[in-house]
Each structure stands twice: as C-alpha cells, then as structure tokens.
Tab-separated table of C-alpha atoms in Angstrom:
chain	number	residue	atom	x	y	z
A	241	UNK	CA	-5.905	20.696	-3.967
A	242	UNK	CA	-7.879	20.705	-0.631
A	243	UNK	CA	-11.150	18.970	-0.771
A	244	UNK	CA	-12.425	20.412	2.424
A	245	UNK	CA	-12.274	24.107	3.574
A	246	UNK	CA	-13.187	25.057	7.077
A	247	UNK	CA	-14.594	28.390	8.070
A	248	UNK	CA	-13.807	30.284	10.034
A	249	UNK	CA	-9.904	29.931	10.200
A	250	UNK	CA	-9.929	30.974	13.641
A	251	UNK	CA	-12.605	31.566	16.440
A	252	UNK	CA	-12.379	32.876	19.888
A	253	UNK	CA	-15.363	32.464	22.347
A	254	UNK	CA	-16.231	32.487	26.000
A	255	UNK	CA	-16.315	29.365	28.107
A	256	UNK	CA	-19.752	28.111	28.171
A	257	UNK	CA	-20.733	29.510	24.699
A	258	UNK	CA	-21.444	27.271	21.690
A	259	UNK	CA	-18.889	27.027	18.812
A	260	UNK	CA	-19.858	26.452	15.229
A	261	UNK	CA	-17.546	25.546	12.548
A	262	UNK	CA	-18.225	24.920	8.926
A	263	UNK	CA	-16.788	22.815	6.247
A	264	UNK	CA	-17.272	23.008	2.451
A	265	UNK	CA	-16.058	20.399	-0.051
A	266	UNK	CA	-16.059	19.929	-3.707
A	267	UNK	CA	-16.758	16.441	-4.921
A	268	UNK	CA	-19.110	13.711	-4.095
A	269	UNK	CA	-18.375	11.849	-0.745
A	270	UNK	CA	-19.144	8.627	0.944
A	271	UNK	CA	-18.653	10.147	4.397
A	272	UNK	CA	-17.254	13.057	6.161
A	273	UNK	CA	-15.241	13.053	9.374
A	274	UNK	CA	-14.350	15.607	11.951
A	275	UNK	CA	-11.020	15.541	13.841
A	276	UNK	CA	-9.575	17.544	16.825
A	277	UNK	CA	-5.832	18.338	17.094
A	278	UNK	CA	-4.305	19.693	20.247
A	279	UNK	CA	-1.183	21.628	20.016
A	280	UNK	CA	1.978	19.360	19.396
A	281	UNK	CA	-0.330	16.224	19.146
A	282	UNK	CA	-1.847	14.104	16.463
A	283	UNK	CA	-5.379	14.073	15.241
A	284	UNK	CA	-8.121	12.571	17.151
A	285	UNK	CA	-11.176	11.298	15.530
A	286	UNK	CA	-14.360	12.898	16.828
A	287	UNK	CA	-17.364	11.905	14.724
A	288	UNK	CA	-18.101	10.436	11.200
A	289	UNK	CA	-21.274	11.087	9.331
A	290	UNK	CA	-22.284	9.102	6.325
A	291	UNK	CA	-23.538	10.750	3.074
A	292	UNK	CA	-27.077	9.345	3.546
A	293	UNK	CA	-27.153	10.992	7.206
A	294	UNK	CA	-28.300	14.585	7.928
A	295	UNK	CA	-27.350	15.021	11.574
A	296	UNK	CA	-25.350	13.174	14.113
A	297	UNK	CA	-24.818	13.665	17.756
A	298	UNK	CA	-22.017	12.562	20.109
A	299	UNK	CA	-22.019	14.107	23.624
A	300	UNK	CA	-21.598	17.863	23.255
A	301	UNK	CA	-20.906	17.555	19.478
A	302	UNK	CA	-23.578	17.945	16.799
A	303	UNK	CA	-22.606	17.422	13.133
A	304	UNK	CA	-24.784	18.185	10.178
A	305	UNK	CA	-24.256	17.312	6.566
A	306	UNK	CA	-25.958	18.916	3.570
A	307	UNK	CA	-24.788	16.984	0.510
A	308	UNK	CA	-26.791	19.174	-1.802
A	309	UNK	CA	-24.692	22.202	-0.724
A	310	UNK	CA	-21.529	20.137	-0.083
A	311	UNK	CA	-21.171	21.305	3.432
A	312	UNK	CA	-20.921	20.243	6.933
A	313	UNK	CA	-21.076	21.977	10.255
A	314	UNK	CA	-19.663	21.023	13.635
A	315	UNK	CA	-21.301	22.480	16.786
A	316	UNK	CA	-19.700	22.237	20.194
A	317	UNK	CA	-22.136	23.119	22.800
A	318	UNK	CA	-21.269	24.457	26.334
A	319	UNK	CA	-17.658	24.869	25.459
A	320	UNK	CA	-14.811	24.302	27.924
A	321	UNK	CA	-11.225	25.390	28.102
A	322	UNK	CA	-10.184	21.886	27.186
A	323	UNK	CA	-11.952	22.258	23.699
A	324	UNK	CA	-9.319	24.725	22.747
A	325	UNK	CA	-7.740	22.916	19.643
A	326	UNK	CA	-7.731	23.005	15.875
A	327	UNK	CA	-10.671	21.196	14.304
A	328	UNK	CA	-10.521	19.574	10.764
A	329	UNK	CA	-12.982	18.122	8.459
A	330	UNK	CA	-11.940	15.218	6.211
A	331	UNK	CA	-13.628	13.536	3.435
A	332	UNK	CA	-13.037	10.314	1.591
A	333	UNK	CA	-13.328	11.763	-1.979
A	334	UNK	CA	-10.395	11.007	-4.085
A	335	UNK	CA	-8.162	13.928	-5.020
A	336	UNK	CA	-4.646	14.534	-6.153
A	337	UNK	CA	-3.277	11.071	-7.309
A	338	UNK	CA	-6.489	9.295	-6.839
A	339	UNK	CA	-5.422	7.718	-3.638
A	340	UNK	CA	-7.435	6.278	-0.737
A	341	UNK	CA	-7.003	8.027	2.526
A	342	UNK	CA	-8.652	11.225	3.736
A	343	UNK	CA	-8.519	14.729	2.189
A	344	UNK	CA	-8.323	17.366	4.961
A	345	UNK	CA	-9.207	20.942	5.101
A	346	UNK	CA	-6.843	23.548	6.667
A	347	UNK	CA	-8.648	23.628	9.878
A	348	UNK	CA	-10.434	26.008	12.281
A	349	UNK	CA	-8.421	27.062	15.296
A	350	UNK	CA	-10.752	27.394	18.268
A	351	UNK	CA	-9.797	29.241	21.442
A	352	UNK	CA	-12.019	29.166	24.429
A	353	UNK	CA	-11.549	31.999	26.777
A	354	UNK	CA	-11.993	31.185	30.484
B	178	UNK	CA	-2.089	-0.565	24.672
B	179	UNK	CA	0.446	1.686	22.812
B	180	UNK	CA	-1.732	2.316	19.773
B	181	UNK	CA	0.410	4.005	17.150
B	182	UNK	CA	3.827	5.317	17.909
B	183	UNK	CA	5.990	7.445	15.789
B	184	UNK	CA	9.816	7.880	16.166
B	185	UNK	CA	11.773	10.147	16.472
B	186	UNK	CA	9.439	12.975	17.715
B	187	UNK	CA	12.064	15.515	16.541
B	188	UNK	CA	14.725	15.431	13.978
B	189	UNK	CA	17.144	17.924	12.621
B	190	UNK	CA	19.182	17.004	9.437
B	191	UNK	CA	20.880	18.511	6.564
B	192	UNK	CA	19.960	18.779	2.898
B	193	UNK	CA	20.991	15.643	0.870
B	194	UNK	CA	21.012	13.337	3.864
B	195	UNK	CA	18.659	10.217	4.085
B	196	UNK	CA	16.104	10.250	6.862
B	197	UNK	CA	13.802	7.481	7.924
B	198	UNK	CA	10.806	8.201	10.091
B	199	UNK	CA	9.365	5.145	12.019
B	200	UNK	CA	5.676	4.229	12.505
B	201	UNK	CA	4.513	1.337	14.509
B	202	UNK	CA	0.809	0.271	15.289
B	203	UNK	CA	-0.269	-2.338	17.768
B	204	UNK	CA	-3.800	-2.813	16.446
B	205	UNK	CA	-2.951	-4.970	13.384
B	206	UNK	CA	-4.857	-2.473	11.257
B	207	UNK	CA	-4.663	-3.311	7.616
B	208	UNK	CA	-4.268	0.291	6.387
B	209	UNK	CA	-1.522	2.727	7.268
B	210	UNK	CA	-0.979	6.176	5.904
B	211	UNK	CA	1.730	9.026	5.936
B	212	UNK	CA	0.591	12.686	5.893
B	213	UNK	CA	2.577	15.827	6.171
B	214	UNK	CA	1.103	18.923	7.758
B	215	UNK	CA	2.410	22.317	6.741
B	216	UNK	CA	1.000	25.777	7.532
B	217	UNK	CA	-1.440	26.944	4.880
B	218	UNK	CA	-1.834	23.356	3.422
B	219	UNK	CA	-3.445	21.320	6.162
B	220	UNK	CA	-2.625	17.663	6.018
B	221	UNK	CA	-1.620	16.111	2.624
B	222	UNK	CA	-1.349	12.364	1.868
B	223	UNK	CA	2.264	11.141	0.897
B	224	UNK	CA	1.797	7.444	0.636
B	225	UNK	CA	-0.540	4.744	1.928
B	226	UNK	CA	-0.630	0.959	2.373
B	227	UNK	CA	-3.496	-1.320	2.150
B	228	UNK	CA	-1.663	-4.367	3.632
B	229	UNK	CA	1.808	-5.763	3.926
B	230	UNK	CA	3.811	-5.420	0.751
B	231	UNK	CA	1.062	-3.180	-0.774
B	232	UNK	CA	1.888	0.481	-1.077
B	233	UNK	CA	0.544	3.328	-3.260
B	234	UNK	CA	1.060	7.016	-3.911
B	235	UNK	CA	-0.917	9.731	-2.311
B	236	UNK	CA	-1.161	13.454	-3.262
B	237	UNK	CA	2.448	14.365	-2.728
B	238	UNK	CA	4.898	11.368	-3.061
B	239	UNK	CA	7.848	12.813	-4.790
B	240	UNK	CA	11.086	12.508	-2.717
B	241	UNK	CA	9.759	9.895	-0.395
B	242	UNK	CA	9.873	6.107	-0.258
B	243	UNK	CA	7.941	3.702	1.794
B	244	UNK	CA	7.882	0.110	2.578
B	245	UNK	CA	5.654	-2.338	4.480
B	246	UNK	CA	7.361	-5.715	5.142
B	247	UNK	CA	5.342	-6.218	8.326
B	248	UNK	CA	1.634	-5.193	9.113
B	249	UNK	CA	2.703	-3.160	12.079
B	250	UNK	CA	5.443	-1.005	10.638
B	251	UNK	CA	5.299	1.578	7.867
B	252	UNK	CA	8.582	3.472	7.623
B	253	UNK	CA	8.878	6.678	5.386
B	254	UNK	CA	12.272	7.522	3.953
B	255	UNK	CA	13.367	10.747	2.545
B	256	UNK	CA	16.196	9.575	0.235
B	257	UNK	CA	17.952	12.960	-0.211
B	258	UNK	CA	16.258	15.488	1.988
B	259	UNK	CA	15.369	18.990	0.787
B	260	UNK	CA	14.418	22.029	2.652
B	261	UNK	CA	10.879	21.981	1.193
B	262	UNK	CA	10.471	18.578	3.115
B	263	UNK	CA	10.745	20.510	6.460
B	264	UNK	CA	7.290	19.638	7.975
B	265	UNK	CA	5.417	17.714	10.625
B	266	UNK	CA	4.833	14.180	9.501
B	267	UNK	CA	1.904	12.033	10.777
B	268	UNK	CA	1.340	8.381	10.483
B	269	UNK	CA	-2.120	6.964	10.735
B	270	UNK	CA	-3.758	3.655	10.582
B	271	UNK	CA	-7.289	2.351	10.093
B	272	UNK	CA	-9.196	-1.012	9.735
B	273	UNK	CA	-10.160	0.077	6.169
B	274	UNK	CA	-10.208	3.103	4.038
B	275	UNK	CA	-12.534	6.032	4.401
B	276	UNK	CA	-14.898	4.591	1.850
B	277	UNK	CA	-15.723	1.917	4.315
B	278	UNK	CA	-16.448	4.401	7.018
B	279	UNK	CA	-13.738	3.843	9.397
B	280	UNK	CA	-11.892	6.529	11.272
B	281	UNK	CA	-8.144	6.891	11.196
B	282	UNK	CA	-5.960	6.882	14.235
B	283	UNK	CA	-3.073	9.157	14.272
B	284	UNK	CA	0.333	9.062	15.857
B	285	UNK	CA	1.764	12.296	17.674
B	286	UNK	CA	3.901	13.242	14.683
B	287	UNK	CA	7.633	13.715	13.839
B	288	UNK	CA	8.692	17.296	13.546
B	289	UNK	CA	11.389	17.380	10.871
B	290	UNK	CA	13.685	20.259	10.161
B	291	UNK	CA	16.078	20.191	7.341
B	292	UNK	CA	18.849	22.758	7.258
C-alpha cells in the first residue's frame, strides 16, 4: 500500500502565484523527500527533510514536516511555467515486502497557467 | 557525465515473451532500484540491489528477475511477459538507502507495452 498520499491530486494556478502541496504518510520515518517529474521524464530529487527537522528551504521551495501529524507540505513560491510537473513525496519507511528503497505517493499534478 | 541511462526507451512485445530492460549508471553508486509507475498507483518498488551480487525483493517482485554482476549495471528481466506488466519502468541509484538520508537519481524510464 502507498505510504505517502499527496493532496491535491491536481492543482492549476496562475504564473507568479504560490503553490502548496501536501503529503500524508502512515508510519514512522527517518526522512521524507520530494521529487519532481516532468512529462515523459524520470523523477528529479528536489529536497530531503529529516525527521528531526521541521522546515527546510531550497531556492523557491519550502518544505515543512510535522511528524506528530505524519504530514509534510511543499510550497513553491512565485511559480513559473517551467514548474508545471508532477510532484511526489517519498518516505523511507518500510512497506510491502519490507524492502529498502523509497515509498512514493501518487503525486500532485501541478499546472502553471501563463 | 551520462549519469543513469535506461534502454530501450520504448518497447512493444507480446505476452509470453522474455524482455530485458537495461540500466547503467556511471556514478559507482552502491544501491540500484527498479520501480514501475502505473496510473493510480504511483511508483512501486520491484527489486533493489545494495551492491554487486546482492539483490532483494521490493513491493511487487512477482514475474521479474534481476541480476547485478557489475556495480554499474542492473538489468530487469520479465521472463514471460503478461499484459499486467505494461507500465513505465524506472531505474534509480543512490549512494545508500533512504535511511541514510541520500536522494535517489532516476533514469528517464522505459515505456513497455505488452500486447
């Protein structure tokens, strides 16, 4: 079963606005990562936040983590057309067959309208 | 610096055929992973490898075989393809597993259609 679940499934905003995506997960984690996927391409790592961190910034990205609520949010400020992509959260919690590797949510599809 | 490359990018085959998807990385990362991506399921881990000659099952390993004779290569084989294995397959690598706080680096995927 999926460890992470992103919300919303799809988001359409105007260029220049801020975009916020949320991720909820079920079990304890060591870290949570966010990835971006452009259409027809592989996933690209954006940011990693450790379980003992509450907030992290990278350029126009801001990630928060609330381990008590088992949730994370990704904020993209001053959005650009190039930010149009799907965004996935991923956790390192073991699931399924107890394997290493990441467990991904189903993603948020973000569309930036020019 | 090629990074991580997958081949072929697109493949069409028939049920019952054997298919091998290739993955090659130039970073000498110890860990490599295979995921499949399907609408409604996100990415799911098929198999992973911690080092050459060490492989282990992920969430959805049935119908797949992997090998890792060299650190840089991690081929995925569908021994007898079924329609349910139609998917986009992604290979990834990392210096360590997620528990050691390392990101994964992904190839651009192989889109596999089984008729």
